[in-house]
XYZ file of N, CA, C and O in Angstrom:
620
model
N 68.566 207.190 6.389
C 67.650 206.178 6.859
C 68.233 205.508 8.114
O 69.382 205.068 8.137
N 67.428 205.454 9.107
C 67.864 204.555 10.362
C 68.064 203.284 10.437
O 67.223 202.592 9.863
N 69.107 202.634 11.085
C 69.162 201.157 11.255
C 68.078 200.593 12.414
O 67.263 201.297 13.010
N 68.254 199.305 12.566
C 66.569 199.226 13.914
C 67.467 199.632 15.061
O 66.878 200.286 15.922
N 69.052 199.348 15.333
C 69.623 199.844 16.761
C 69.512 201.358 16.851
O 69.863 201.845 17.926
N 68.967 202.408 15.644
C 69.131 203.839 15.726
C 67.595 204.052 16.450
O 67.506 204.679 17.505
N 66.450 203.493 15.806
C 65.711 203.009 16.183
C 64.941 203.134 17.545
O 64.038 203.776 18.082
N 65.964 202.003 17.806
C 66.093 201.404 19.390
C 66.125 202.553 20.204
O 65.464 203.021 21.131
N 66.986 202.807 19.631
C 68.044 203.955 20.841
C 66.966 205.345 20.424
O 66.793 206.110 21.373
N 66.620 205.528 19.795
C 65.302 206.966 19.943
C 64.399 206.840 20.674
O 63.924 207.836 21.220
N 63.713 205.126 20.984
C 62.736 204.989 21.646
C 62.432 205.307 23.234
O 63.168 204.804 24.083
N 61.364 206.125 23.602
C 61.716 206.954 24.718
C 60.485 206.176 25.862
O 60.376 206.521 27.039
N 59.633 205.077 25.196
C 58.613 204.476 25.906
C 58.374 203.287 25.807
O 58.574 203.392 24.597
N 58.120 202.185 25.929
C 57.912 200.748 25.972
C 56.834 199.976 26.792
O 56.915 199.840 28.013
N 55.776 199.460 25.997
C 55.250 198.801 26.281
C 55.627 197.216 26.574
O 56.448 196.572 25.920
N 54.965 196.793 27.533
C 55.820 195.343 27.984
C 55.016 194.607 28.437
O 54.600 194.736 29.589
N 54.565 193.534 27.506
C 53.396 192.599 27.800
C 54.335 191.680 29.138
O 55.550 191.582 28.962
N 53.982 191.316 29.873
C 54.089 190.661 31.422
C 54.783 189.070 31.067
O 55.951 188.751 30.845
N 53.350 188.146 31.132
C 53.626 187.165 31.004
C 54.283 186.277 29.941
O 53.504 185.702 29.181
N 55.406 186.106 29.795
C 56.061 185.133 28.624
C 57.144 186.434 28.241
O 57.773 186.309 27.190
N 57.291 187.231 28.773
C 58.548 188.687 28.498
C 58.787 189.003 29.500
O 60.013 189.006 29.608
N 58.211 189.368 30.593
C 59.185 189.958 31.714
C 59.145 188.635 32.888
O 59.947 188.768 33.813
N 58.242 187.340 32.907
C 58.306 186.261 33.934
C 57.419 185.240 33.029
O 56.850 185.393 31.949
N 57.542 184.082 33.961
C 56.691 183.146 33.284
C 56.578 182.736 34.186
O 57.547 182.637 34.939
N 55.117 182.226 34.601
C 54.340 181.771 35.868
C 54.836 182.248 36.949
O 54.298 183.344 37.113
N 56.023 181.908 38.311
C 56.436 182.587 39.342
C 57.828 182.890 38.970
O 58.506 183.501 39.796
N 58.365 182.540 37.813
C 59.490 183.195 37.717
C 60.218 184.096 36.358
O 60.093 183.844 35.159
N 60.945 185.128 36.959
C 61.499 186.063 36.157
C 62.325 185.525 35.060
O 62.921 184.456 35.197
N 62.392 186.287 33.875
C 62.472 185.440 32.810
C 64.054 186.329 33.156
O 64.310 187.283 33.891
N 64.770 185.611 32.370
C 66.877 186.134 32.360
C 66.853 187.064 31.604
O 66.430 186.950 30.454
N 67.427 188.476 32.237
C 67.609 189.511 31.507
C 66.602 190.432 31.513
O 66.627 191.390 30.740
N 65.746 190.260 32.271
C 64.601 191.211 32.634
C 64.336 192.475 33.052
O 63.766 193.492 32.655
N 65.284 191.837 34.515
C 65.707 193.487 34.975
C 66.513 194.031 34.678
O 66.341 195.250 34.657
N 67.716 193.558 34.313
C 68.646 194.169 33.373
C 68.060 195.335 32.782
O 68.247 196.504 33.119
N 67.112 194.760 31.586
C 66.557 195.578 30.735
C 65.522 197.236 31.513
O 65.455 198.440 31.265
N 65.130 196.607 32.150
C 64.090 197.382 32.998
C 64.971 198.133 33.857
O 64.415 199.112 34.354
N 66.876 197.875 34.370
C 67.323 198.954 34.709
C 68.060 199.642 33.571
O 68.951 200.313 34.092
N 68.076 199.736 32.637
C 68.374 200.121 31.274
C 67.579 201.117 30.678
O 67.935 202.021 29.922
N 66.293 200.800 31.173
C 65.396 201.584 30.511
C 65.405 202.695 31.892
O 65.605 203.875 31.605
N 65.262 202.457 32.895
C 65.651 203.750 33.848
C 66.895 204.177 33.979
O 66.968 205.351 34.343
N 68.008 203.572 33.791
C 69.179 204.381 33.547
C 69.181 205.352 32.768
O 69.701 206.440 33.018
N 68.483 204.995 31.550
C 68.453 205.533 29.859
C 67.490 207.134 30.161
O 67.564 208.124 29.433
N 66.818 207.037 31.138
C 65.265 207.870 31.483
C 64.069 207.476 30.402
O 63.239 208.320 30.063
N 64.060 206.586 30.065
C 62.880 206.133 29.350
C 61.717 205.821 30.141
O 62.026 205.728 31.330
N 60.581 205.640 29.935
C 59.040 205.235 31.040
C 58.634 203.692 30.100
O 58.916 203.516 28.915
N 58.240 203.150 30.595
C 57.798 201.255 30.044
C 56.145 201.598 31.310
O 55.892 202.353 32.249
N 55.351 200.375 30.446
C 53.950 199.936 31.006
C 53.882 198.878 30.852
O 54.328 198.368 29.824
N 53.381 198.267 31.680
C 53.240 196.811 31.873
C 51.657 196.206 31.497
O 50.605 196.510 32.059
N 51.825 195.414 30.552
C 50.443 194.941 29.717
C 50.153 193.843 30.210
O 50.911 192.939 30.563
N 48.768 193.914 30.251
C 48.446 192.322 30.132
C 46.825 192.295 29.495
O 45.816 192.994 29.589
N 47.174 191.254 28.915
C 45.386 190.692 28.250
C 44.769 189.974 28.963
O 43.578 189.891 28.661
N 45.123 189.338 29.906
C 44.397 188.617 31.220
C 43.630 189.755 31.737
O 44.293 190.709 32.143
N 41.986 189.845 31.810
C 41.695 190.372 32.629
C 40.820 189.910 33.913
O 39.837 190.536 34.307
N 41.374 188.588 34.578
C 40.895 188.196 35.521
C 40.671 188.164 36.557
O 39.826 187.616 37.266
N 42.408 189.518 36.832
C 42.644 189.443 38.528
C 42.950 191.237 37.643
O 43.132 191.648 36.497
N 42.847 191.822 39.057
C 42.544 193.243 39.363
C 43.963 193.934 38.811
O 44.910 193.158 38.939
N 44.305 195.188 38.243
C 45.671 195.714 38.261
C 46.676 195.386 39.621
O 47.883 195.168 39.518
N 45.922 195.398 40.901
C 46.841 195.969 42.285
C 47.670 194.579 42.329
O 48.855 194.531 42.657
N 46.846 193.385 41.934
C 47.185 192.097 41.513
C 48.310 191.593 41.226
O 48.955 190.909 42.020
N 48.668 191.868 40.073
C 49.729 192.469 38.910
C 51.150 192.750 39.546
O 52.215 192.139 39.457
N 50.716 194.093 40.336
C 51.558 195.294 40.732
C 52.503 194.702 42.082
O 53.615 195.088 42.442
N 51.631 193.626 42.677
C 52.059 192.575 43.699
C 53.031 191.785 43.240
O 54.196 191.907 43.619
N 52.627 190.870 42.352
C 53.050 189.965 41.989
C 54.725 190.272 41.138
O 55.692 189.517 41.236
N 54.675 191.712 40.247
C 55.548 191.874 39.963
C 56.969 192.485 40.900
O 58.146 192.479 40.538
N 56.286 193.078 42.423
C 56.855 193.574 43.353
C 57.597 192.105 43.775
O 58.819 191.978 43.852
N 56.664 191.074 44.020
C 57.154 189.736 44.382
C 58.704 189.256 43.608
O 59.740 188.814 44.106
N 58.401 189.505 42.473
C 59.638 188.861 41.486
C 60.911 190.126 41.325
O 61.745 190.120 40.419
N 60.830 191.137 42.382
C 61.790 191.876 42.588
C 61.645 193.738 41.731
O 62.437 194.675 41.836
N 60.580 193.674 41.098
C 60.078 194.986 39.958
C 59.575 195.684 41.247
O 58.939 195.156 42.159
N 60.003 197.039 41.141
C 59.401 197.766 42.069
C 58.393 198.785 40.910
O 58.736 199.857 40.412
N 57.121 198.063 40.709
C 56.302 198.574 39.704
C 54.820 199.096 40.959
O 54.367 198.484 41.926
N 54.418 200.517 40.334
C 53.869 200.821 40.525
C 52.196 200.717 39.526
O 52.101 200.386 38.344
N 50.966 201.144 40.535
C 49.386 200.981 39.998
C 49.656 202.148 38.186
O 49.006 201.925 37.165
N 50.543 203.072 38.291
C 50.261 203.748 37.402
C 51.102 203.113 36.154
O 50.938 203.665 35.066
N 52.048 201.924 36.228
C 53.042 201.450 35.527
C 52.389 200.042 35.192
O 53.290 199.222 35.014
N 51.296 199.561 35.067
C 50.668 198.136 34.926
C 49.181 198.967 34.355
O 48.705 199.959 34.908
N 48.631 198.308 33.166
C 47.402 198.424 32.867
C 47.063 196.779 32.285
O 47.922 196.062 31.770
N 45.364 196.316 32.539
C 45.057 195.178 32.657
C 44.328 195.671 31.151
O 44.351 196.854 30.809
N 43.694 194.611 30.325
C 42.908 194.735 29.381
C 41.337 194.941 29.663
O 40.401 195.307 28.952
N 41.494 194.422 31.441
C 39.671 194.802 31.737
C 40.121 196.300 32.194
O 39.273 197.192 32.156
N 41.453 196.584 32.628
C 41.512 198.652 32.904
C 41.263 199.297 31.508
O 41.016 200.501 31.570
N 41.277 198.733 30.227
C 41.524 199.371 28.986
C 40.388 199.515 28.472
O 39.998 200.611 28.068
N 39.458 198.088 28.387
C 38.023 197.977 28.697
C 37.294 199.097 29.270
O 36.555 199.803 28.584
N 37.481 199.271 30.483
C 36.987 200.251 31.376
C 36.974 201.846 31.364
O 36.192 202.686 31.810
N 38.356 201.910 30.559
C 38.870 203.393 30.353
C 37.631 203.602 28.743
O 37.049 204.684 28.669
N 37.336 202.453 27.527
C 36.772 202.867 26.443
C 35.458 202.978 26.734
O 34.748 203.848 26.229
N 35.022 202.068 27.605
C 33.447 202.819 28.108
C 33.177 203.272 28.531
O 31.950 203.368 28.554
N 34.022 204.143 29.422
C 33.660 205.512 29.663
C 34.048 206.463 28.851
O 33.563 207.574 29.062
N 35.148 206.286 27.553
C 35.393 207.050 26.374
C 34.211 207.082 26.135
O 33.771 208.130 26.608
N 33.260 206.380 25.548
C 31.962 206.340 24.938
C 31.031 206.382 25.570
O 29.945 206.284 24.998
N 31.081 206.520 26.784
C 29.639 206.984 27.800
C 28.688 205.393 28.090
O 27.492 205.262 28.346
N 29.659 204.444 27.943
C 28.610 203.209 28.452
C 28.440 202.939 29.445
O 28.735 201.802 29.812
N 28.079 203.547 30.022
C 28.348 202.616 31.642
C 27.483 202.390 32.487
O 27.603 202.829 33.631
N 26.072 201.410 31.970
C 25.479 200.663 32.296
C 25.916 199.424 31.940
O 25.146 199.114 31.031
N 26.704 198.496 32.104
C 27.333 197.588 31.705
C 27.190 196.143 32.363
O 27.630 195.798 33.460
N 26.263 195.148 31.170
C 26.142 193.580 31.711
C 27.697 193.228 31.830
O 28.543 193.899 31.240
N 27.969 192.296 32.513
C 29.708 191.787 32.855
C 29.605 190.453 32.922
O 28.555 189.984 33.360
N 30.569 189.661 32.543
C 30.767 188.152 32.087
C 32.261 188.786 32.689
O 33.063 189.435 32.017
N 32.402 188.414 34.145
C 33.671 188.683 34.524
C 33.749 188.062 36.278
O 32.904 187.587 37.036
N 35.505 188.422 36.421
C 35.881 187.383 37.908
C 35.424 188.550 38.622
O 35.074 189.515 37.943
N 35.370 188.624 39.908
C 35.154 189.767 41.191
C 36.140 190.520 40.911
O 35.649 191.648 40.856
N 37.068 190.579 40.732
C 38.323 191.347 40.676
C 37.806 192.363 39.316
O 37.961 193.582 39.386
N 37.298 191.830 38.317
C 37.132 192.760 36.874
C 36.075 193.714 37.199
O 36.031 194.869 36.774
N 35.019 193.028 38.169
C 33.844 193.469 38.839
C 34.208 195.227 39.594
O 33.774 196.358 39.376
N 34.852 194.844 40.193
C 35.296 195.887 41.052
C 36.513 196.419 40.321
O 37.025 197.314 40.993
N 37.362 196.122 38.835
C 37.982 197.341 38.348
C 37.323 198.338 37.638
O 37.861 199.417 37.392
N 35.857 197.966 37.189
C 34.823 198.434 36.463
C 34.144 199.540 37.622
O 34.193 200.769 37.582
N 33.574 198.764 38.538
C 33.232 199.778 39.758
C 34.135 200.823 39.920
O 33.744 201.988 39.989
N 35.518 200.457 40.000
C 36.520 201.448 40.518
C 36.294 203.003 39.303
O 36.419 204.129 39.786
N 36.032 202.864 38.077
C 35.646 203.413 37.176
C 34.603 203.963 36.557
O 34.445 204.418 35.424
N 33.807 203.826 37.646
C 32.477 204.406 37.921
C 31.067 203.734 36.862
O 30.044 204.193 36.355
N 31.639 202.648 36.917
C 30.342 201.842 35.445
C 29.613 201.260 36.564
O 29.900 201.038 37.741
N 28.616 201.087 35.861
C 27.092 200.207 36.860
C 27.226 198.856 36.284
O 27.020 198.615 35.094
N 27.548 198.055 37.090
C 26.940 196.616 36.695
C 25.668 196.152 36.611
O 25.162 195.796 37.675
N 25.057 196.068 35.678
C 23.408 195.681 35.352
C 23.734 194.864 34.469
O 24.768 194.575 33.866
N 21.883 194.281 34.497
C 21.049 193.543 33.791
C 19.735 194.090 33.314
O 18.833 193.375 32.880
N 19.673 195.449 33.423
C 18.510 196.109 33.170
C 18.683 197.016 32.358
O 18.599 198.200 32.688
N 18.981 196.580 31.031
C 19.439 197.856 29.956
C 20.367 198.164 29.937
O 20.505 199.339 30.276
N 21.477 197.500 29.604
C 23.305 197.648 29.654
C 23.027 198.354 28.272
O 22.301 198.170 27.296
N 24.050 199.324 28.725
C 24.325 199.922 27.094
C 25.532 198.748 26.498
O 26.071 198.930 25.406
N 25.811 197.717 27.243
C 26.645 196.329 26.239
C 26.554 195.123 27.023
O 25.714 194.932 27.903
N 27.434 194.334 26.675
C 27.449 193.206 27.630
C 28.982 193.061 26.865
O 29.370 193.137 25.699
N 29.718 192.773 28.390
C 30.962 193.117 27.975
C 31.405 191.467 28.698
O 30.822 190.962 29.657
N 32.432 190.925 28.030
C 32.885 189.550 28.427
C 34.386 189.683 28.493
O 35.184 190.089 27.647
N 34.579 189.186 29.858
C 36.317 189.110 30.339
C 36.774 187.743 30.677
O 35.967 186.943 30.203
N 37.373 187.372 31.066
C 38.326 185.691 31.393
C 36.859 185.870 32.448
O 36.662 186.883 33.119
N 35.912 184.656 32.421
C 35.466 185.067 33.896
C 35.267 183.436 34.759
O 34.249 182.831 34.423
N 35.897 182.946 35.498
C 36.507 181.767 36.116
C 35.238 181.712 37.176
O 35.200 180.845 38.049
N 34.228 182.686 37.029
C 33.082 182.566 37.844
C 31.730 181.820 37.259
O 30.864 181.120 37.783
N 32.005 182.389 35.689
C 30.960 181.765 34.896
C 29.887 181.151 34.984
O 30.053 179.987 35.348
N 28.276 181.598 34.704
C 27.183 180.382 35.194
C 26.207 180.057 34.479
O 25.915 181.026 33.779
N 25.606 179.276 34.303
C 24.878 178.949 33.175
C 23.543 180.179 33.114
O 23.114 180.446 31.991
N 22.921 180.896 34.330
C 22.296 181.755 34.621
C 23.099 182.851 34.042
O 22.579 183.486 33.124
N 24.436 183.212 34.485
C 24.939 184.451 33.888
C 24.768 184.460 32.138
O 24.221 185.356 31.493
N 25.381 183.232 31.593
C 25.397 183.161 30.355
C 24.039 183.337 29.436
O 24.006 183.691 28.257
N 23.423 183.149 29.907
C 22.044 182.612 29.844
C 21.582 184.781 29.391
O 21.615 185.566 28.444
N 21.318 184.747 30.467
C 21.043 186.702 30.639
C 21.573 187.088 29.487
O 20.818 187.604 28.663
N 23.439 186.870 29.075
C 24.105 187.430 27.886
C 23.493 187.409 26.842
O 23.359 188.288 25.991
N 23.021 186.160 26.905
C 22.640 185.342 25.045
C 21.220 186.165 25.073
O 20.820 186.794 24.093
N 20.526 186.086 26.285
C 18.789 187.138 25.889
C 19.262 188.990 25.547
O 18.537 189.653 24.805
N 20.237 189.472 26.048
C 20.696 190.877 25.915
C 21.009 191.182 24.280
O 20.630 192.124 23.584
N 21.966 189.849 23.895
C 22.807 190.074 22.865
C 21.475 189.975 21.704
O 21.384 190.784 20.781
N 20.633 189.027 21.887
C 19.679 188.787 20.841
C 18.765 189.970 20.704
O 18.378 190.239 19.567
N 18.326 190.791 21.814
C 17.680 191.565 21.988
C 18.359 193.292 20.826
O 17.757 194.273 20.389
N 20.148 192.740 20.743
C 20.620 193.876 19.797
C 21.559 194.764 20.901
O 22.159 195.707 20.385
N 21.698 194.629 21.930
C 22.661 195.533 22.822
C 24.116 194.622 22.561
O 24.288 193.409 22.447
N 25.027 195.734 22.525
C 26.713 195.619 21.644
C 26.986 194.735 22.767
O 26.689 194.699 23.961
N 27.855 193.836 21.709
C 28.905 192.777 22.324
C 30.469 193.326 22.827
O 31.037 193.673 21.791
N 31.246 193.509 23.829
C 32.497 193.543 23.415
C 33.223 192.973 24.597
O 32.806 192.985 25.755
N 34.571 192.380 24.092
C 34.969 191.603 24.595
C 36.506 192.243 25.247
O 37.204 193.106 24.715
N 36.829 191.352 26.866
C 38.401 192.370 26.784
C 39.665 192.286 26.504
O 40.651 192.992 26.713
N 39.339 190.724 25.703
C 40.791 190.246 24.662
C 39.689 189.118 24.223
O 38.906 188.399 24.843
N 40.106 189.375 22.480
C 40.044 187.868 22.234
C 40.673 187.203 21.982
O 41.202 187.181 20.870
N 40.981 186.054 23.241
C 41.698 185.019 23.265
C 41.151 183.680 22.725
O 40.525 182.838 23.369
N 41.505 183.638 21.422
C 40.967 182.054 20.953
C 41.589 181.113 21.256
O 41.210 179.989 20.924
């Protein structure tokens, strides 16, 4: 039977939620990169998570370049990219959006239609744009019976 350091040491991939583990607000949390040159010393691959889906992946990929991570678009996925990747798993992509410009256009980037004319869902992200008109459209879609889904729920 393995101990968790045997564990450890088998693990060949790592997921790595962002904010509150690898920085907090503009700064890098102690021991970060350490770890992150550890895991490329080691040849292991890590992805960079986040449940914010307010601002775009390239966003992200900046910001973590900023705090010294030389992270690449293919090494960061957002929860509105994860969003985006399952409706097109499932062929939705007529899609109402409760989202910022940035979620707008990671959805576009992914070939979904933003509508109001028969969404196969109405999909809701952080959206800091929010309007009583947008909301408004949701609540007539949702009543009407077209799927709810959301791209974290953050209570």
């Amino acid at each position: 039977m393995m101990n968790d350091m045997e564990r450890l040491h088998n693990l060949k991939y790592f997921a790595l939620d962002m904010d509150g583990t690898i920085y907090l607000g503009q700064k890098l949390l102690p021991g970060a990169l350490d770890f992150l040159q550890y895991l490329k010393d080691s040849g292991r691959k890590h992805l960079f998570l986040t449940n914010n889906s307010s601002k775009h992946k390239h966003s992200y990929v900046e910001k973590l370049q900023k705090l010294g991570i030389n992270a690449t678009d293919k090494e960061v996925m957002t929860s509105g990219e994860a969003t985006a990747l399952y409706l097109q798993a499932h062929n939705m992509k007529q899609v109402y959006l409760l989202g910022t410009p940035d979620l707008e256009d990671e959805f576009r980037q992914h070939g979904l239609t933003l509508t109001c004319d028969k969404p196969a869902c109405v999909v809701l992200g952080f959206d800091q744009t929010l309007t009583y008109a947008k909301l408004t459209e949701a609540c007539h879609l949702l009543r009407e019976g077209v799927p709810f889904i959301a791209t974290h729920p953050d209570i």
